[in-house]
Structure formats: structure tokens, C-alpha cells
Amino acid sequence: MKVTEHIQQAAGKTLFSFEILPPVKGKSIESIVQLLDPLMEFKPSFINVTYHRSEQFFKKKPDGSFDRIDVRKRPGTVGICAALMNHYKVDAVPHLICGGFSKDETENALIDLNFLGIDNVLALRGDPPKNEKYFLPDPHGHRYAIDLVKQIEHMNRGVYLEDDIEGGEQTDFCIGVAGYPEKHYESPNPNMDLMYLKQKIEAGADYITTQMFFDNSKYHQFVKNCREAQIEVPIIPGLKPITSVKQLSGIPSLFHVDMPDELALEMMKCKTPAAAEKLGEEWLLHQTRDLIKSGAPVVHFYTLGKPHIIYNVMKQIL
Ligand code: FAD
């Protein structure tokens, strides 16, 4: 079932969803099952699975020269989605990115998803690989997420890349896109970011999932700005627990989001990892309760290796 159908059926009740990373190459799917098993008690409406592009490494050869090798550390997004749907009978939302994909490869990936009965996709641009400063599209790929949205929307109308495919199967993907309550880091200003977000919706996206935030007023303001800009689709807030003092600077530098004073000052006082986790859990609970109260359609948790915190929060909510 599509994300938007879940939201419609809930008729105003806040739903829950989780996001997981595929296991590191060489690890079994068992690690995902162990992470998700306890959380399934809360009946998530869907589970997102992130996509991780290849990174380049240089390997020294015996003659002293170097070979450049491309390694995808976390392959298996589509396989994990299919396995989750099969194992838990839950809807899966694979993330699909522009980076590292030609349009043809994207089309083939979408055909696979369609054959597997996966009817949700989160369409993203992706970040530059660690050793590159700027995002560079594949020479035959897409530069912005909007171009990926357009390709998916074309397939939903039976339009494939090759002109000579007539009467092609119309896929039926529900398309999600990313939104940034605190602005995307490359965007010159919030208004331009909003303008590009609106273009993604006009191109066929059905809903927005937000970047994480730690101050709910940023989300509320973002929703208000979107509505004023006539962006009417559901806006799903994404929440991540902060669990250590180190993350006070790590998260802002990685995700370009602010930590509110109150949280940062309290976190600085934590003397032990357990105290930091406890504070992070309380903050997440407080954020979640507020989002439910304000009628958020879904609360989406970035589980990211801390499922027990999400578990404890959910236990106190339901
Ligand atoms: P876009 O919408 O293309 O925007 C990128 C930048 O370009 C923005 O600054 C925007 O304002 C600007 N822009 C957009 N359109 C235009 C235009 N036509 N002309 C000029 N400028 C334009 N990354 C991964 O690699 N894998 C994942 O699984 C993943 N999951 C994510 C999930 C969520 C919910 C979020 C919020 C992010 C995720 N990311 C993931 C990170 C994401 O790929 C990066 O934030 C990336 O830098 C931007 O992606 P986007 O889809 O928002 O890009």
C-alpha cells in the first residue's frame, strides 16, 4: 500500500514509520531483523531503507602504484525492501538517488521495484561521495531530485526512455521527496529551497519527508511556509535521537541542522553515556508528543543503530 493511502486511511491519526540502513557488505540480514523485531510491536505503517552509493578508494599495488576501486559498503536496498515486505508484511520504501545512476539504470531499478510489488519510492539526489566536494551527476544521469521524480512520473504514465516502447506498463509509484525545515545546505536561501521543493511536488511527488530537526518550531514553521506556498501534500517529520555529547557537534556538521540551546546545554552536563542517552530519549519523547498533538500525519524515526531508544519512546506513547 502507498504511503499516501496509509495517511488517508488513518484519517487524522498520527502514524509511525522507521528508517533503516542496509547492513554493511558481508553482514547478514539477521542484523536488520534483530533491530526491527522489537519495533514491529508498534505496527509501523512503512519502513524506509536508505540507499548508499559507491565510494572510491585507492589500493596500493606491489609496484607502488595505486588502483582506484569503487566499493559500495551497504548494497542491497531493493533486496532488503523485498525481504521486509515478505517477512513482516509491512510496506517498504526504498530510497532511490540520482548520484551514480544513469537514467537507464534508474529505469531498470524501477522496473525491478515494480515487479517486486514495491509501490513506494523516496526520490533523492544523494550527496557527493566523501572524496568529492560537489555533487556531480552521472554523465547520463540526473542532476536534481526533480529529474528523478519526472522519470518516475513518466513511468507511471507508461512512458519509458526508449521511444519505441508503445503501450508500456504504467507503474503506480507513490513518490516521496526530501524537505529541509532548516534549508538544504547548498541552497542560497530558504525561499529558493522552498521554490525547488514546490517544483518537485508539481513534477509529481506525493509527499515530503523532512530532514531531522531537534526544535519542533522549525518543523511547524516549515509546514506553515509550505502551505503558504500552496504545497498541500503531507509533510512527514523525521526524528533522530541524539545519544552522546559528541553528536552535539557531529550532527550539525553532518546534517546541517541546529541543536536548540536547552538541549545542548543539558547534554553538556551529562557525565556518562547512559545520562546522555536518557536525555536524548526524553527529548525525542517530548518532540514526538508535540508532533502527535499538532496532528503530524506520520512520525518517521531514523533508527540508525539506536532502536532501543525508539522502542522506549514508542512504549511511552502507545
Ligand atoms: P534536490 O531536491 O535535488 O536539492 C538539492 C539542492 O539543489 C538543494 O539545495 C535545492 O534547493 C537545489 N535545487 C533543487 N532543484 C534545483 C534546480 N532545478 N536548480 C537549482 N537548484 C536546485 N542520501 C543518500 O545518499 N541516500 C539516502 O538514502 C538518503 N536518504 C535521505 C532521506 C531524507 C528524508 C533526507 C532529508 C535526505 C536523505 N539523503 C539521502 C540525503 C540527500 O540525498 C541530500 O540531502 C542531498 O544533498 C539532497 O537531496 P535532495 O533530494 O533534497 O536534492
mmCIF file of C-alpha atoms and ligand atoms in Angstrom:
data_model
loop_
_atom_site.group_PDB
_atom_site.id
_atom_site.type_symbol
_atom_site.label_atom_id
_atom_site.label_comp_id
_atom_site.label_asym_id
_atom_site.label_seq_id
_atom_site.Cartn_x
_atom_site.Cartn_y
_atom_site.Cartn_z
ATOM 1 C CA MET A 1 0.000 0.000 0.000
ATOM 2 C CA LYS A 2 1.170 3.522 -0.724
ATOM 3 C CA VAL A 3 2.366 5.927 1.957
ATOM 4 C CA THR A 4 -0.363 8.381 0.956
ATOM 5 C CA GLU A 5 -3.026 5.669 1.238
ATOM 6 C CA HIS A 6 -1.851 4.859 4.771
ATOM 7 C CA ILE A 7 -2.202 8.540 5.644
ATOM 8 C CA GLN A 8 -5.657 8.808 4.068
ATOM 9 C CA GLN A 9 -6.891 5.691 5.877
ATOM 10 C CA ALA A 10 -5.588 6.955 9.221
ATOM 11 C CA ALA A 11 -7.996 9.903 8.869
ATOM 12 C CA GLY A 12 -6.021 12.320 11.035
ATOM 13 C CA LYS A 13 -4.456 9.807 13.447
ATOM 14 C CA THR A 14 -0.648 10.051 13.567
ATOM 15 C CA LEU A 15 1.105 7.007 12.123
ATOM 16 C CA PHE A 16 4.651 5.781 12.774
ATOM 17 C CA SER A 17 7.396 4.671 10.441
ATOM 18 C CA PHE A 18 11.036 3.683 10.757
ATOM 19 C CA GLU A 19 14.108 4.106 8.622
ATOM 20 C CA ILE A 20 16.925 1.589 8.457
ATOM 21 C CA LEU A 21 20.233 1.261 6.630
ATOM 22 C CA PRO A 22 21.050 -1.924 4.713
ATOM 23 C CA PRO A 23 23.701 -3.992 6.519
ATOM 24 C CA VAL A 24 27.361 -3.401 5.755
ATOM 25 C CA LYS A 25 28.566 -5.672 2.944
ATOM 26 C CA GLY A 26 29.336 -9.137 4.308
ATOM 27 C CA LYS A 27 26.840 -8.892 7.188
ATOM 28 C CA SER A 28 23.674 -10.936 7.215
ATOM 29 C CA ILE A 29 20.117 -9.620 7.038
ATOM 30 C CA GLU A 30 19.789 -11.057 10.555
ATOM 31 C CA SER A 31 21.188 -7.772 11.942
ATOM 32 C CA ILE A 32 18.213 -5.937 10.421
ATOM 33 C CA VAL A 33 15.734 -8.462 11.740
ATOM 34 C CA GLN A 34 17.211 -8.157 15.237
ATOM 35 C CA LEU A 35 16.932 -4.381 15.037
ATOM 36 C CA LEU A 36 13.363 -4.407 13.743
ATOM 37 C CA ASP A 37 11.818 -7.345 15.620
ATOM 38 C CA PRO A 38 11.135 -5.394 18.852
ATOM 39 C CA LEU A 39 9.941 -2.316 16.937
ATOM 40 C CA MET A 40 7.367 -4.283 14.938
ATOM 41 C CA GLU A 41 5.257 -4.418 18.114
ATOM 42 C CA PHE A 42 4.299 -0.827 17.259
ATOM 43 C CA LYS A 43 2.944 -1.745 13.828
ATOM 44 C CA PRO A 44 4.798 0.804 11.685
ATOM 45 C CA SER A 45 2.883 1.761 8.563
ATOM 46 C CA PHE A 46 6.019 1.514 6.443
ATOM 47 C CA ILE A 47 9.772 1.133 6.715
ATOM 48 C CA ASN A 48 12.231 3.175 4.670
ATOM 49 C CA VAL A 49 15.510 1.664 3.509
ATOM 50 C CA THR A 50 18.316 4.076 2.636
ATOM 51 C CA TYR A 51 20.489 3.885 -0.469
ATOM 52 C CA HIS A 52 24.271 4.185 -0.309
ATOM 53 C CA ARG A 53 26.281 4.936 -3.402
ATOM 54 C CA SER A 54 29.785 3.646 -4.122
ATOM 55 C CA GLU A 55 32.805 5.320 -2.631
ATOM 56 C CA GLN A 56 36.218 5.407 -4.258
ATOM 57 C CA PHE A 57 39.297 4.033 -2.542
ATOM 58 C CA PHE A 58 42.901 3.748 -3.663
ATOM 59 C CA LYS A 59 44.603 0.378 -3.098
ATOM 60 C CA LYS A 60 48.400 0.211 -3.212
ATOM 61 C CA LYS A 61 49.820 -2.358 -5.624
ATOM 62 C CA PRO A 62 53.136 -4.249 -5.093
ATOM 63 C CA ASP A 63 54.838 -1.973 -7.660
ATOM 64 C CA GLY A 64 53.942 1.092 -5.584
ATOM 65 C CA SER A 65 51.266 2.379 -7.933
ATOM 66 C CA PHE A 66 47.600 2.613 -6.923
ATOM 67 C CA ASP A 67 44.426 1.053 -8.225
ATOM 68 C CA ARG A 68 41.213 3.011 -7.865
ATOM 69 C CA ILE A 69 38.436 0.770 -6.628
ATOM 70 C CA ASP A 70 34.743 1.520 -6.245
ATOM 71 C CA VAL A 71 33.149 -0.042 -3.186
ATOM 72 C CA ARG A 72 29.515 0.009 -2.176
ATOM 73 C CA LYS A 73 29.696 -0.540 1.555
ATOM 74 C CA ARG A 74 25.958 -1.034 2.007
ATOM 75 C CA PRO A 75 24.425 -2.665 -1.043
ATOM 76 C CA GLY A 76 21.069 -4.415 -1.010
ATOM 77 C CA THR A 77 18.435 -1.676 -0.637
ATOM 78 C CA VAL A 78 15.974 -3.325 -3.019
ATOM 79 C CA GLY A 79 16.623 -6.825 -1.652
ATOM 80 C CA ILE A 80 16.089 -5.668 1.937
ATOM 81 C CA CYS A 81 12.832 -3.970 0.948
ATOM 82 C CA ALA A 82 11.532 -7.142 -0.675
ATOM 83 C CA ALA A 83 12.671 -9.230 2.317
ATOM 84 C CA LEU A 84 10.955 -6.886 4.814
ATOM 85 C CA MET A 85 7.708 -6.945 2.867
ATOM 86 C CA ASN A 86 7.840 -10.712 2.745
ATOM 87 C CA HIS A 87 8.909 -11.275 6.362
ATOM 88 C CA TYR A 88 6.845 -8.659 8.184
ATOM 89 C CA LYS A 89 4.079 -7.978 5.665
ATOM 90 C CA VAL A 90 4.885 -4.291 6.007
ATOM 91 C CA ASP A 91 5.242 -1.740 3.229
ATOM 92 C CA ALA A 92 8.804 -0.813 2.355
ATOM 93 C CA VAL A 93 10.008 2.499 0.923
ATOM 94 C CA PRO A 94 13.318 2.186 -0.914
ATOM 95 C CA HIS A 95 15.359 5.359 -1.307
ATOM 96 C CA LEU A 96 16.487 5.939 -4.874
ATOM 97 C CA ILE A 97 19.165 8.506 -5.630
ATOM 98 C CA CYS A 98 20.429 10.294 -8.729
ATOM 99 C CA GLY A 99 24.132 10.007 -7.821
ATOM 100 C CA GLY A 100 25.952 7.178 -9.571
ATOM 101 C CA PHE A 101 22.939 6.191 -11.670
ATOM 102 C CA SER A 102 22.392 6.662 -15.388
ATOM 103 C CA LYS A 103 18.767 7.208 -16.422
ATOM 104 C CA ASP A 104 18.803 3.743 -17.934
ATOM 105 C CA GLU A 105 19.968 2.137 -14.679
ATOM 106 C CA THR A 106 17.279 4.087 -12.824
ATOM 107 C CA GLU A 107 14.656 2.807 -15.229
ATOM 108 C CA ASN A 108 15.826 -0.780 -14.704
ATOM 109 C CA ALA A 109 15.800 -0.332 -10.912
ATOM 110 C CA LEU A 110 12.229 0.974 -11.118
ATOM 111 C CA ILE A 111 11.217 -1.989 -13.264
ATOM 112 C CA ASP A 112 12.648 -4.326 -10.598
ATOM 113 C CA LEU A 113 10.747 -2.491 -7.847
ATOM 114 C CA ASN A 114 7.546 -2.705 -9.860
ATOM 115 C CA PHE A 115 7.979 -6.445 -10.440
ATOM 116 C CA LEU A 116 8.556 -6.939 -6.701
ATOM 117 C CA GLY A 117 5.282 -5.183 -5.893
ATOM 118 C CA ILE A 118 7.023 -2.222 -4.232
ATOM 119 C CA ASP A 119 4.892 0.834 -4.946
ATOM 120 C CA ASN A 120 6.691 3.468 -2.871
ATOM 121 C CA VAL A 121 9.913 5.317 -3.648
ATOM 122 C CA LEU A 122 11.688 8.196 -1.914
ATOM 123 C CA ALA A 123 13.327 10.129 -4.768
ATOM 124 C CA LEU A 124 16.553 11.886 -3.773
ATOM 125 C CA ARG A 125 19.566 13.469 -5.349
ATOM 126 C CA GLY A 126 22.115 11.984 -2.937
ATOM 127 C CA ASP A 127 25.207 13.671 -1.530
ATOM 128 C CA PRO A 128 28.622 13.834 -3.167
ATOM 129 C CA PRO A 129 30.888 10.895 -2.275
ATOM 130 C CA LYS A 130 33.242 11.644 0.666
ATOM 131 C CA ASN A 131 36.222 12.431 -1.569
ATOM 132 C CA GLU A 132 34.280 14.894 -3.763
ATOM 133 C CA LYS A 133 33.311 18.399 -2.759
ATOM 134 C CA TYR A 134 30.351 18.953 -5.082
ATOM 135 C CA PHE A 135 27.640 16.682 -6.346
ATOM 136 C CA LEU A 136 28.403 15.574 -9.878
ATOM 137 C CA PRO A 137 25.675 13.741 -11.749
ATOM 138 C CA ASP A 138 26.438 10.619 -13.732
ATOM 139 C CA PRO A 139 27.104 11.764 -17.338
ATOM 140 C CA HIS A 140 23.868 10.010 -18.346
ATOM 141 C CA GLY A 141 22.027 10.601 -15.100
ATOM 142 C CA HIS A 142 20.042 13.249 -13.250
ATOM 143 C CA ARG A 143 21.377 16.428 -11.642
ATOM 144 C CA TYR A 144 18.467 17.099 -9.269
ATOM 145 C CA ALA A 145 15.872 15.012 -7.484
ATOM 146 C CA ILE A 146 13.163 16.706 -9.576
ATOM 147 C CA ASP A 147 14.542 14.990 -12.689
ATOM 148 C CA LEU A 148 14.242 11.621 -10.954
ATOM 149 C CA VAL A 149 10.679 12.494 -9.889
ATOM 150 C CA LYS A 150 9.882 13.289 -13.532
ATOM 151 C CA GLN A 151 11.312 9.966 -14.721
ATOM 152 C CA ILE A 152 9.203 8.042 -12.179
ATOM 153 C CA GLU A 153 6.124 10.082 -13.073
ATOM 154 C CA HIS A 154 6.714 9.295 -16.765
ATOM 155 C CA MET A 155 6.827 5.572 -15.976
ATOM 156 C CA ASN A 156 3.599 5.978 -14.016
ATOM 157 C CA ARG A 157 2.149 7.097 -17.362
ATOM 158 C CA GLY A 158 3.766 4.218 -19.266
ATOM 159 C CA VAL A 159 6.464 6.432 -20.807
ATOM 160 C CA TYR A 160 9.884 4.739 -20.893
ATOM 161 C CA LEU A 161 13.234 6.070 -22.091
ATOM 162 C CA GLU A 162 13.087 4.239 -25.399
ATOM 163 C CA ASP A 163 10.624 5.946 -27.731
ATOM 164 C CA ASP A 164 9.715 2.692 -29.433
ATOM 165 C CA ILE A 165 8.086 1.178 -26.322
ATOM 166 C CA GLU A 166 4.426 1.678 -27.084
ATOM 167 C CA GLY A 167 1.725 0.926 -24.566
ATOM 168 C CA GLY A 168 4.373 0.361 -21.860
ATOM 169 C CA GLU A 169 3.125 -0.816 -18.478
ATOM 170 C CA GLN A 170 2.076 2.096 -16.300
ATOM 171 C CA THR A 171 3.774 1.754 -12.959
ATOM 172 C CA ASP A 172 1.964 3.131 -9.926
ATOM 173 C CA PHE A 173 4.657 4.509 -7.650
ATOM 174 C CA CYS A 174 3.846 6.804 -4.767
ATOM 175 C CA ILE A 175 6.711 9.305 -4.831
ATOM 176 C CA GLY A 176 8.194 10.911 -1.737
ATOM 177 C CA VAL A 177 10.801 13.686 -1.746
ATOM 178 C CA ALA A 178 13.053 15.277 0.870
ATOM 179 C CA GLY A 179 12.321 18.639 2.507
ATOM 180 C CA TYR A 180 14.523 20.699 4.808
ATOM 181 C CA PRO A 181 12.918 22.677 7.666
ATOM 182 C CA GLU A 182 16.300 24.342 8.230
ATOM 183 C CA LYS A 183 17.071 24.693 4.484
ATOM 184 C CA HIS A 184 19.244 22.435 2.348
ATOM 185 C CA TYR A 185 22.884 23.323 2.944
ATOM 186 C CA GLU A 186 23.578 24.248 -0.689
ATOM 187 C CA SER A 187 20.543 26.423 -1.124
ATOM 188 C CA PRO A 188 21.180 30.172 -1.297
ATOM 189 C CA ASN A 189 18.193 30.895 0.983
ATOM 190 C CA PRO A 190 15.053 29.271 2.440
ATOM 191 C CA ASN A 191 12.726 30.777 -0.183
ATOM 192 C CA MET A 192 14.664 29.305 -3.091
ATOM 193 C CA ASP A 193 14.789 25.950 -1.339
ATOM 194 C CA LEU A 194 11.010 26.128 -0.957
ATOM 195 C CA MET A 195 10.605 27.072 -4.607
ATOM 196 C CA TYR A 196 12.570 23.979 -5.701
ATOM 197 C CA LEU A 197 10.606 21.832 -3.262
ATOM 198 C CA LYS A 198 7.380 23.100 -4.796
ATOM 199 C CA GLN A 199 8.706 22.211 -8.246
ATOM 200 C CA LYS A 200 9.298 18.623 -7.072
ATOM 201 C CA ILE A 201 5.663 18.411 -5.968
ATOM 202 C CA GLU A 202 4.407 19.935 -9.216
ATOM 203 C CA ALA A 203 6.525 17.378 -11.097
ATOM 204 C CA GLY A 204 4.582 14.562 -9.435
ATOM 205 C CA ALA A 205 5.814 13.970 -5.876
ATOM 206 C CA ASP A 206 3.068 12.874 -3.490
ATOM 207 C CA TYR A 207 4.527 13.718 -0.089
ATOM 208 C CA ILE A 208 7.551 15.156 1.699
ATOM 209 C CA THR A 209 9.726 13.561 4.387
ATOM 210 C CA THR A 210 11.803 16.065 6.287
ATOM 211 C CA GLN A 211 15.405 16.140 7.304
ATOM 212 C CA MET A 212 15.798 15.563 11.039
ATOM 213 C CA PHE A 213 15.307 18.528 13.371
ATOM 214 C CA PHE A 214 15.636 18.926 17.132
ATOM 215 C CA ASP A 215 13.498 22.007 17.546
ATOM 216 C CA ASN A 216 9.878 21.338 16.614
ATOM 217 C CA SER A 217 9.198 25.008 15.971
ATOM 218 C CA LYS A 218 11.381 24.623 12.841
ATOM 219 C CA TYR A 219 9.037 21.917 11.549
ATOM 220 C CA HIS A 220 5.889 23.877 12.395
ATOM 221 C CA GLN A 221 7.243 26.960 10.623
ATOM 222 C CA PHE A 222 8.278 24.847 7.620
ATOM 223 C CA VAL A 223 4.777 23.361 7.314
ATOM 224 C CA LYS A 224 3.317 26.880 7.538
ATOM 225 C CA ASN A 225 5.706 28.141 4.843
ATOM 226 C CA CYS A 226 4.862 25.185 2.608
ATOM 227 C CA ARG A 227 1.121 25.746 2.980
ATOM 228 C CA GLU A 228 1.533 29.452 2.223
ATOM 229 C CA ALA A 229 3.446 28.446 -0.898
ATOM 230 C CA GLN A 230 0.493 26.181 -1.883
ATOM 231 C CA ILE A 231 2.393 22.964 -1.168
ATOM 232 C CA GLU A 232 -0.523 20.868 0.032
ATOM 233 C CA VAL A 233 0.937 17.329 0.227
ATOM 234 C CA PRO A 234 1.540 15.520 3.560
ATOM 235 C CA ILE A 235 4.764 16.592 5.295
ATOM 236 C CA ILE A 236 6.232 13.766 7.364
ATOM 237 C CA PRO A 237 8.576 14.883 10.137
ATOM 238 C CA GLY A 238 11.780 12.868 10.501
ATOM 239 C CA LEU A 239 13.197 12.469 14.022
ATOM 240 C CA LYS A 240 16.534 11.149 15.174
ATOM 241 C CA PRO A 241 17.586 10.569 18.774
ATOM 242 C CA ILE A 242 20.718 12.330 19.942
ATOM 243 C CA THR A 243 22.575 9.951 22.233
ATOM 244 C CA SER A 244 26.001 11.418 23.041
ATOM 245 C CA VAL A 245 27.777 14.682 23.784
ATOM 246 C CA LYS A 246 29.901 14.112 20.682
ATOM 247 C CA GLN A 247 26.809 14.303 18.471
ATOM 248 C CA LEU A 248 26.198 17.886 19.627
ATOM 249 C CA SER A 249 28.746 18.968 17.038
ATOM 250 C CA GLY A 250 28.728 15.825 14.852
ATOM 251 C CA ILE A 251 25.073 16.065 13.821
ATOM 252 C CA PRO A 252 25.145 19.775 12.845
ATOM 253 C CA SER A 253 28.284 19.291 10.771
ATOM 254 C CA LEU A 254 26.932 16.190 9.020
ATOM 255 C CA PHE A 255 23.283 17.142 8.573
ATOM 256 C CA HIS A 256 23.378 20.953 8.683
ATOM 257 C CA VAL A 257 20.764 21.276 11.429
ATOM 258 C CA ASP A 258 20.871 23.278 14.674
ATOM 259 C CA MET A 259 20.744 21.993 18.225
ATOM 260 C CA PRO A 260 18.477 24.092 20.452
ATOM 261 C CA ASP A 261 20.194 25.790 23.414
ATOM 262 C CA GLU A 262 18.181 23.913 26.000
ATOM 263 C CA LEU A 263 19.145 20.504 24.579
ATOM 264 C CA ALA A 264 22.789 21.431 24.009
ATOM 265 C CA LEU A 265 23.258 22.894 27.497
ATOM 266 C CA GLU A 266 21.621 19.910 29.202
ATOM 267 C CA MET A 267 23.657 17.491 27.085
ATOM 268 C CA MET A 268 26.891 19.245 28.112
ATOM 269 C CA LYS A 269 26.060 18.438 31.730
ATOM 270 C CA CYS A 270 25.805 14.676 31.078
ATOM 271 C CA LYS A 271 28.672 12.917 32.812
ATOM 272 C CA THR A 272 28.077 9.402 31.479
ATOM 273 C CA PRO A 273 26.950 7.840 28.162
ATOM 274 C CA ALA A 274 23.873 6.498 29.978
ATOM 275 C CA ALA A 275 22.916 10.002 31.135
ATOM 276 C CA ALA A 276 23.324 11.330 27.578
ATOM 277 C CA GLU A 277 21.129 8.552 26.181
ATOM 278 C CA LYS A 278 18.483 9.213 28.812
ATOM 279 C CA LEU A 279 18.394 12.897 27.923
ATOM 280 C CA GLY A 280 18.218 12.069 24.198
ATOM 281 C CA GLU A 281 15.311 9.731 24.866
ATOM 282 C CA GLU A 282 13.432 12.351 26.890
ATOM 283 C CA TRP A 283 13.982 14.936 24.167
ATOM 284 C CA LEU A 284 12.732 12.554 21.493
ATOM 285 C CA LEU A 285 9.673 11.733 23.576
ATOM 286 C CA HIS A 286 8.936 15.424 24.038
ATOM 287 C CA GLN A 287 9.307 16.059 20.278
ATOM 288 C CA THR A 288 7.136 13.064 19.378
ATOM 289 C CA ARG A 289 4.339 14.030 21.783
ATOM 290 C CA ASP A 290 4.262 17.555 20.398
ATOM 291 C CA LEU A 291 4.131 16.313 16.798
ATOM 292 C CA ILE A 292 1.251 13.970 17.583
ATOM 293 C CA LYS A 293 -0.587 16.784 19.375
ATOM 294 C CA SER A 294 -0.139 19.090 16.407
ATOM 295 C CA GLY A 295 -1.527 16.457 14.005
ATOM 296 C CA ALA A 296 1.579 15.341 12.089
ATOM 297 C CA PRO A 297 0.477 12.671 9.590
ATOM 298 C CA VAL A 298 3.334 10.301 10.462
ATOM 299 C CA VAL A 299 6.294 10.444 12.822
ATOM 300 C CA HIS A 300 9.247 8.940 10.982
ATOM 301 C CA PHE A 301 12.111 7.692 13.152
ATOM 302 C CA TYR A 302 15.654 7.461 11.872
ATOM 303 C CA THR A 303 16.548 4.385 13.916
ATOM 304 C CA LEU A 304 20.257 4.453 12.944
ATOM 305 C CA GLY A 305 21.665 1.929 15.361
ATOM 306 C CA LYS A 306 19.664 3.143 18.363
ATOM 307 C CA PRO A 307 16.458 1.089 18.140
ATOM 308 C CA HIS A 308 16.144 0.713 21.922
ATOM 309 C CA ILE A 309 15.646 4.469 22.282
ATOM 310 C CA ILE A 310 12.903 4.466 19.681
ATOM 311 C CA TYR A 311 11.430 1.432 21.453
ATOM 312 C CA ASN A 312 11.368 3.202 24.836
ATOM 313 C CA VAL A 313 9.774 6.296 23.314
ATOM 314 C CA MET A 314 7.126 4.304 21.471
ATOM 315 C CA LYS A 315 6.306 2.346 24.638
ATOM 316 C CA GLN A 316 5.525 5.608 26.411
ATOM 317 C CA ILE A 317 3.432 6.916 23.549
ATOM 318 C CA LEU A 318 1.214 3.947 22.744
HETATM 319 P P1 FAD B 1 17.378 18.186 -4.546
HETATM 320 O O1 FAD B 1 15.927 18.311 -4.328
HETATM 321 O O2 FAD B 1 17.841 17.920 -5.934
HETATM 322 O O3 FAD B 1 18.066 19.518 -3.998
HETATM 323 C C1 FAD B 1 19.475 19.623 -3.917
HETATM 324 C C2 FAD B 1 19.869 21.099 -3.869
HETATM 325 O O4 FAD B 1 19.655 21.691 -5.156
HETATM 326 C C3 FAD B 1 19.057 21.958 -2.899
HETATM 327 O O5 FAD B 1 19.898 22.960 -2.392
HETATM 328 C C4 FAD B 1 17.962 22.553 -3.761
HETATM 329 O O6 FAD B 1 17.478 23.775 -3.229
HETATM 330 C C5 FAD B 1 18.696 22.745 -5.069
HETATM 331 N N1 FAD B 1 17.866 22.577 -6.267
HETATM 332 C C6 FAD B 1 16.866 21.704 -6.461
HETATM 333 N N2 FAD B 1 16.396 21.813 -7.714
HETATM 334 C C7 FAD B 1 17.145 22.751 -8.321
HETATM 335 C C8 FAD B 1 17.166 23.312 -9.638
HETATM 336 N N3 FAD B 1 16.297 22.913 -10.570
HETATM 337 N N4 FAD B 1 18.102 24.263 -9.919
HETATM 338 C C9 FAD B 1 18.985 24.681 -8.985
HETATM 339 N N5 FAD B 1 18.996 24.193 -7.717
HETATM 340 C C10 FAD B 1 18.091 23.242 -7.408
HETATM 341 N N6 FAD B 1 21.110 10.489 0.667
HETATM 342 C C11 FAD B 1 21.541 9.297 0.226
HETATM 343 O O7 FAD B 1 22.590 9.208 -0.418
HETATM 344 N N7 FAD B 1 20.817 8.150 0.455
HETATM 345 C C12 FAD B 1 19.664 8.162 1.134
HETATM 346 O O8 FAD B 1 19.047 7.118 1.334
HETATM 347 C C13 FAD B 1 19.181 9.406 1.640
HETATM 348 N N8 FAD B 1 18.007 9.500 2.307
HETATM 349 C C14 FAD B 1 17.526 10.713 2.704
HETATM 350 C C15 FAD B 1 16.269 10.802 3.308
HETATM 351 C C16 FAD B 1 15.757 12.031 3.719
HETATM 352 C C17 FAD B 1 14.403 12.101 4.354
HETATM 353 C C18 FAD B 1 16.532 13.212 3.545
HETATM 354 C C19 FAD B 1 16.009 14.540 4.017
HETATM 355 C C20 FAD B 1 17.768 13.138 2.931
HETATM 356 C C21 FAD B 1 18.282 11.901 2.501
HETATM 357 N N9 FAD B 1 19.510 11.792 1.843
HETATM 358 C C22 FAD B 1 19.949 10.570 1.374
HETATM 359 C C23 FAD B 1 20.362 12.974 1.673
HETATM 360 C C24 FAD B 1 20.038 13.754 0.382
HETATM 361 O O9 FAD B 1 20.330 12.965 -0.720
HETATM 362 C C25 FAD B 1 20.888 15.017 0.417
HETATM 363 O O10 FAD B 1 20.409 15.906 1.394
HETATM 364 C C26 FAD B 1 21.125 15.726 -0.895
HETATM 365 O O11 FAD B 1 22.163 16.696 -0.695
HETATM 366 C C27 FAD B 1 19.928 16.482 -1.459
HETATM 367 O O12 FAD B 1 18.975 15.626 -1.882
HETATM 368 P P2 FAD B 1 17.542 16.183 -2.406
HETATM 369 O O13 FAD B 1 16.806 15.016 -2.897
HETATM 370 O O14 FAD B 1 16.930 17.033 -1.369
HETATM 371 O O15 FAD B 1 18.048 17.073 -3.640
#
